[in-house]
């Protein structure tokens, strides 16, 4: 199918395509804008449709951030800092991203870190020196985006949980 040209009335088709995307999952305004722009739609057609969707409540960055955060915390086991980074990449404002992550992140991340480490247990247990094993665990969790304070505070309990 050819890209829409400026001479063709493509607005109804764009509206249908954006609604189709929204029917599958939540999207941020930025994501939908980028999608339409990459498909070649003129900017003067994109923005009115997105404004209408926002006014109708079909697109809401806060609702998108909530869904994104819940999914990344529970299923993907992302660290809070990485979730904020992901939301910023999706065009969500920094304030909304930080508030949403703060609201959904449990106070104690030890259980989440344990579940992240479970996937790599065999790799960590290959290291016989406990000091080096602990360093590998700490480094791995820091690379995953967990806060240094949280990682250092629970490093001993995480090391012990791997050896059980």
PDB file of C-alpha atoms in Angstrom:
ATOM      1  CA  UNK A   1       0.000   0.000   0.000  1.00  0.00           C
ATOM      2  CA  UNK A   2       1.379   3.408  -0.940  1.00  0.00           C
ATOM      3  CA  UNK A   3       2.133   6.091   1.605  1.00  0.00           C
ATOM      4  CA  UNK A   4      -0.478   8.779   1.941  1.00  0.00           C
ATOM      5  CA  UNK A   5       0.152  11.828  -0.173  1.00  0.00           C
ATOM      6  CA  UNK A   6      -0.746  15.398   0.661  1.00  0.00           C
ATOM      7  CA  UNK A   7      -3.367  15.386  -2.104  1.00  0.00           C
ATOM      8  CA  UNK A   8      -5.355  12.409  -0.792  1.00  0.00           C
ATOM      9  CA  UNK A   9      -7.860  12.621   2.063  1.00  0.00           C
ATOM     10  CA  UNK A  10      -5.950  10.324   4.420  1.00  0.00           C
ATOM     11  CA  UNK A  11      -7.320  11.606   7.718  1.00  0.00           C
ATOM     12  CA  UNK A  12     -10.034   8.922   8.112  1.00  0.00           C
ATOM     13  CA  UNK A  13      -7.509   6.205   7.312  1.00  0.00           C
ATOM     14  CA  UNK A  14      -5.036   7.632   9.833  1.00  0.00           C
ATOM     15  CA  UNK A  15      -7.746   7.782  12.489  1.00  0.00           C
ATOM     16  CA  UNK A  16      -8.576   4.100  11.851  1.00  0.00           C
ATOM     17  CA  UNK A  17      -4.924   3.049  12.034  1.00  0.00           C
ATOM     18  CA  UNK A  18      -4.366   4.898  15.304  1.00  0.00           C
ATOM     19  CA  UNK A  19      -7.553   3.463  16.794  1.00  0.00           C
ATOM     20  CA  UNK A  20      -6.385   0.026  15.733  1.00  0.00           C
ATOM     21  CA  UNK A  21      -3.139   0.519  17.628  1.00  0.00           C
ATOM     22  CA  UNK A  22      -5.041   1.732  20.685  1.00  0.00           C
ATOM     23  CA  UNK A  23      -7.325  -1.285  20.573  1.00  0.00           C
ATOM     24  CA  UNK A  24      -4.349  -3.573  21.246  1.00  0.00           C
ATOM     25  CA  UNK A  25      -2.671  -1.707  24.128  1.00  0.00           C
ATOM     26  CA  UNK A  26      -2.162   1.707  25.712  1.00  0.00           C
ATOM     27  CA  UNK A  27       0.119   4.094  23.855  1.00  0.00           C
ATOM     28  CA  UNK A  28       1.590   7.461  24.713  1.00  0.00           C
ATOM     29  CA  UNK A  29       0.808  10.499  22.595  1.00  0.00           C
ATOM     30  CA  UNK A  30       4.445  10.555  21.487  1.00  0.00           C
ATOM     31  CA  UNK A  31       4.329   6.923  20.303  1.00  0.00           C
ATOM     32  CA  UNK A  32       1.237   7.533  18.187  1.00  0.00           C
ATOM     33  CA  UNK A  33       2.714  10.742  16.790  1.00  0.00           C
ATOM     34  CA  UNK A  34       5.937   8.952  15.839  1.00  0.00           C
ATOM     35  CA  UNK A  35       4.008   6.080  14.260  1.00  0.00           C
ATOM     36  CA  UNK A  36       1.929   8.425  12.095  1.00  0.00           C
ATOM     37  CA  UNK A  37       4.963  10.505  11.163  1.00  0.00           C
ATOM     38  CA  UNK A  38       6.950   7.430  10.126  1.00  0.00           C
ATOM     39  CA  UNK A  39       4.040   6.274   7.957  1.00  0.00           C
ATOM     40  CA  UNK A  40       4.275   9.544   6.043  1.00  0.00           C
ATOM     41  CA  UNK A  41       1.190  11.381   7.256  1.00  0.00           C
ATOM     42  CA  UNK A  42       1.402  15.188   7.232  1.00  0.00           C
ATOM     43  CA  UNK A  43       1.843  16.823  10.616  1.00  0.00           C
ATOM     44  CA  UNK A  44      -1.218  19.029  10.097  1.00  0.00           C
ATOM     45  CA  UNK A  45      -3.353  15.852   9.995  1.00  0.00           C
ATOM     46  CA  UNK A  46      -1.693  14.051  12.892  1.00  0.00           C
ATOM     47  CA  UNK A  47      -2.015  16.638  15.646  1.00  0.00           C
ATOM     48  CA  UNK A  48      -5.783  17.300  15.400  1.00  0.00           C
ATOM     49  CA  UNK A  49      -6.497  13.580  15.590  1.00  0.00           C
ATOM     50  CA  UNK A  50      -4.220  13.137  18.599  1.00  0.00           C
ATOM     51  CA  UNK A  51      -5.795  16.165  20.298  1.00  0.00           C
ATOM     52  CA  UNK A  52      -9.218  14.640  19.727  1.00  0.00           C
ATOM     53  CA  UNK A  53      -8.082  11.303  21.168  1.00  0.00           C
ATOM     54  CA  UNK A  54      -6.730  13.044  24.268  1.00  0.00           C
ATOM     55  CA  UNK A  55      -9.957  15.043  24.693  1.00  0.00           C
ATOM     56  CA  UNK A  56     -12.016  11.847  24.368  1.00  0.00           C
ATOM     57  CA  UNK A  57      -9.811  10.130  26.965  1.00  0.00           C
ATOM     58  CA  UNK A  58      -8.640   7.453  24.555  1.00  0.00           C
ATOM     59  CA  UNK A  59      -4.991   8.466  24.951  1.00  0.00           C
ATOM     60  CA  UNK A  60      -3.605   9.378  28.351  1.00  0.00           C
ATOM     61  CA  UNK A  61       0.095   9.464  29.184  1.00  0.00           C
ATOM     62  CA  UNK A  62      -0.597   8.842  32.883  1.00  0.00           C
ATOM     63  CA  UNK A  63      -2.660   5.747  32.142  1.00  0.00           C
ATOM     64  CA  UNK A  64       0.010   4.553  29.700  1.00  0.00           C
ATOM     65  CA  UNK A  65       2.720   5.102  32.327  1.00  0.00           C
ATOM     66  CA  UNK A  66       0.720   3.102  34.897  1.00  0.00           C
ATOM     67  CA  UNK A  67       0.282   0.158  32.523  1.00  0.00           C
ATOM     68  CA  UNK A  68       3.916   0.278  31.378  1.00  0.00           C
ATOM     69  CA  UNK A  69       5.194   0.437  34.945  1.00  0.00           C
ATOM     70  CA  UNK A  70       3.002  -2.401  36.230  1.00  0.00           C
ATOM     71  CA  UNK A  71       4.054  -4.638  33.343  1.00  0.00           C
ATOM     72  CA  UNK A  72       7.755  -3.894  33.655  1.00  0.00           C
ATOM     73  CA  UNK A  73       7.773  -4.390  37.424  1.00  0.00           C
ATOM     74  CA  UNK A  74       5.758  -7.587  37.553  1.00  0.00           C
ATOM     75  CA  UNK A  75       6.580  -9.432  34.345  1.00  0.00           C
ATOM     76  CA  UNK A  76       9.836  -8.021  33.003  1.00  0.00           C
ATOM     77  CA  UNK A  77      11.296  -7.361  36.475  1.00  0.00           C
ATOM     78  CA  UNK A  78      12.867  -4.092  35.416  1.00  0.00           C
ATOM     79  CA  UNK A  79      14.508  -1.879  38.016  1.00  0.00           C
ATOM     80  CA  UNK A  80      12.794   1.435  38.831  1.00  0.00           C
ATOM     81  CA  UNK A  81      15.512   3.534  37.164  1.00  0.00           C
ATOM     82  CA  UNK A  82      15.209   1.498  33.981  1.00  0.00           C
ATOM     83  CA  UNK A  83      11.421   1.907  33.953  1.00  0.00           C
ATOM     84  CA  UNK A  84      11.799   5.693  34.228  1.00  0.00           C
ATOM     85  CA  UNK A  85      14.262   5.569  31.349  1.00  0.00           C
ATOM     86  CA  UNK A  86      11.830   3.487  29.289  1.00  0.00           C
ATOM     87  CA  UNK A  87       8.963   5.893  29.962  1.00  0.00           C
ATOM     88  CA  UNK A  88      11.097   8.863  28.960  1.00  0.00           C
ATOM     89  CA  UNK A  89      11.956   7.081  25.710  1.00  0.00           C
ATOM     90  CA  UNK A  90       8.215   6.641  25.076  1.00  0.00           C
ATOM     91  CA  UNK A  91       7.669  10.398  25.391  1.00  0.00           C
ATOM     92  CA  UNK A  92       6.211  10.514  28.905  1.00  0.00           C
ATOM     93  CA  UNK A  93       7.211  13.583  30.908  1.00  0.00           C
ATOM     94  CA  UNK A  94       9.854  13.170  33.582  1.00  0.00           C
ATOM     95  CA  UNK A  95       7.452  14.167  36.376  1.00  0.00           C
ATOM     96  CA  UNK A  96       4.811  11.617  35.346  1.00  0.00           C
ATOM     97  CA  UNK A  97       7.454   8.905  34.913  1.00  0.00           C
ATOM     98  CA  UNK A  98       9.018   9.445  38.331  1.00  0.00           C
ATOM     99  CA  UNK A  99       5.694   9.768  40.163  1.00  0.00           C
ATOM    100  CA  UNK A 100       4.316   6.628  38.536  1.00  0.00           C
ATOM    101  CA  UNK A 101       7.383   4.544  39.299  1.00  0.00           C
ATOM    102  CA  UNK A 102       7.414   5.822  42.894  1.00  0.00           C
ATOM    103  CA  UNK A 103       3.747   4.899  43.286  1.00  0.00           C
ATOM    104  CA  UNK A 104       4.101   1.363  41.897  1.00  0.00           C
ATOM    105  CA  UNK A 105       7.523   0.357  43.239  1.00  0.00           C
ATOM    106  CA  UNK A 106       7.470  -1.651  46.463  1.00  0.00           C
ATOM    107  CA  UNK A 107       9.370  -0.210  49.404  1.00  0.00           C
ATOM    108  CA  UNK A 108      11.616  -3.269  49.657  1.00  0.00           C
ATOM    109  CA  UNK A 109      13.032  -4.475  46.349  1.00  0.00           C
ATOM    110  CA  UNK A 110      14.844  -7.481  47.813  1.00  0.00           C
ATOM    111  CA  UNK A 111      12.285 -10.003  46.535  1.00  0.00           C
ATOM    112  CA  UNK A 112      12.388  -8.476  43.067  1.00  0.00           C
ATOM    113  CA  UNK A 113      16.178  -8.602  43.006  1.00  0.00           C
ATOM    114  CA  UNK A 114      16.089 -12.243  44.169  1.00  0.00           C
ATOM    115  CA  UNK A 115      13.802 -13.184  41.302  1.00  0.00           C
ATOM    116  CA  UNK A 116      16.076 -11.381  38.829  1.00  0.00           C
ATOM    117  CA  UNK A 117      19.087 -13.260  40.196  1.00  0.00           C
ATOM    118  CA  UNK A 118      17.326 -16.650  40.055  1.00  0.00           C
ATOM    119  CA  UNK A 119      17.684 -16.676  36.273  1.00  0.00           C
ATOM    120  CA  UNK A 120      21.468 -16.388  36.591  1.00  0.00           C
ATOM    121  CA  UNK A 121      21.992 -18.585  39.662  1.00  0.00           C
ATOM    122  CA  UNK A 122      24.098 -21.151  37.829  1.00  0.00           C
ATOM    123  CA  UNK A 123      26.427 -18.489  36.460  1.00  0.00           C
ATOM    124  CA  UNK A 124      26.944 -16.917  39.871  1.00  0.00           C
ATOM    125  CA  UNK A 125      27.478 -20.256  41.623  1.00  0.00           C
ATOM    126  CA  UNK A 126      30.324 -21.123  39.237  1.00  0.00           C
ATOM    127  CA  UNK A 127      32.422 -18.546  41.062  1.00  0.00           C
ATOM    128  CA  UNK A 128      33.954 -20.286  44.077  1.00  0.00           C
ATOM    129  CA  UNK A 129      35.342 -17.169  45.798  1.00  0.00           C
ATOM    130  CA  UNK A 130      32.482 -15.655  47.845  1.00  0.00           C
ATOM    131  CA  UNK A 131      33.889 -12.133  47.624  1.00  0.00           C
ATOM    132  CA  UNK A 132      34.055 -12.305  43.826  1.00  0.00           C
ATOM    133  CA  UNK A 133      30.593 -13.898  43.677  1.00  0.00           C
ATOM    134  CA  UNK A 134      29.152 -11.054  45.738  1.00  0.00           C
ATOM    135  CA  UNK A 135      30.861  -8.507  43.486  1.00  0.00           C
ATOM    136  CA  UNK A 136      29.389 -10.176  40.392  1.00  0.00           C
ATOM    137  CA  UNK A 137      25.907 -10.088  41.918  1.00  0.00           C
ATOM    138  CA  UNK A 138      26.240  -6.429  42.875  1.00  0.00           C
ATOM    139  CA  UNK A 139      27.619  -5.475  39.460  1.00  0.00           C
ATOM    140  CA  UNK A 140      24.840  -7.376  37.681  1.00  0.00           C
ATOM    141  CA  UNK A 141      22.083  -5.664  39.666  1.00  0.00           C
ATOM    142  CA  UNK A 142      23.658  -2.239  39.199  1.00  0.00           C
ATOM    143  CA  UNK A 143      23.760  -2.817  35.442  1.00  0.00           C
ATOM    144  CA  UNK A 144      20.081  -3.794  35.597  1.00  0.00           C
ATOM    145  CA  UNK A 145      19.329  -0.338  37.002  1.00  0.00           C
ATOM    146  CA  UNK A 146      18.737  -0.982  40.685  1.00  0.00           C
ATOM    147  CA  UNK A 147      19.751   1.812  43.057  1.00  0.00           C
ATOM    148  CA  UNK A 148      23.213   1.316  44.561  1.00  0.00           C
ATOM    149  CA  UNK A 149      21.898   1.787  48.097  1.00  0.00           C
ATOM    150  CA  UNK A 150      19.279  -0.943  47.652  1.00  0.00           C
ATOM    151  CA  UNK A 151      21.798  -3.325  46.121  1.00  0.00           C
ATOM    152  CA  UNK A 152      24.517  -2.773  48.740  1.00  0.00           C
ATOM    153  CA  UNK A 153      22.040  -3.002  51.628  1.00  0.00           C
ATOM    154  CA  UNK A 154      20.710  -6.373  50.514  1.00  0.00           C
ATOM    155  CA  UNK A 155      23.852  -7.874  48.937  1.00  0.00           C
ATOM    156  CA  UNK A 156      24.538 -10.293  51.802  1.00  0.00           C
ATOM    157  CA  UNK A 157      20.975 -11.591  51.939  1.00  0.00           C
ATOM    158  CA  UNK A 158      20.937 -11.956  48.141  1.00  0.00           C
ATOM    159  CA  UNK A 159      24.203 -13.911  48.242  1.00  0.00           C
ATOM    160  CA  UNK A 160      22.820 -16.190  50.959  1.00  0.00           C
ATOM    161  CA  UNK A 161      19.574 -16.759  49.056  1.00  0.00           C
ATOM    162  CA  UNK A 162      21.518 -17.994  46.008  1.00  0.00           C
ATOM    163  CA  UNK A 163      23.367 -20.567  48.060  1.00  0.00           C
ATOM    164  CA  UNK A 164      20.171 -22.048  49.584  1.00  0.00           C
TER     165      UNK A 164
END
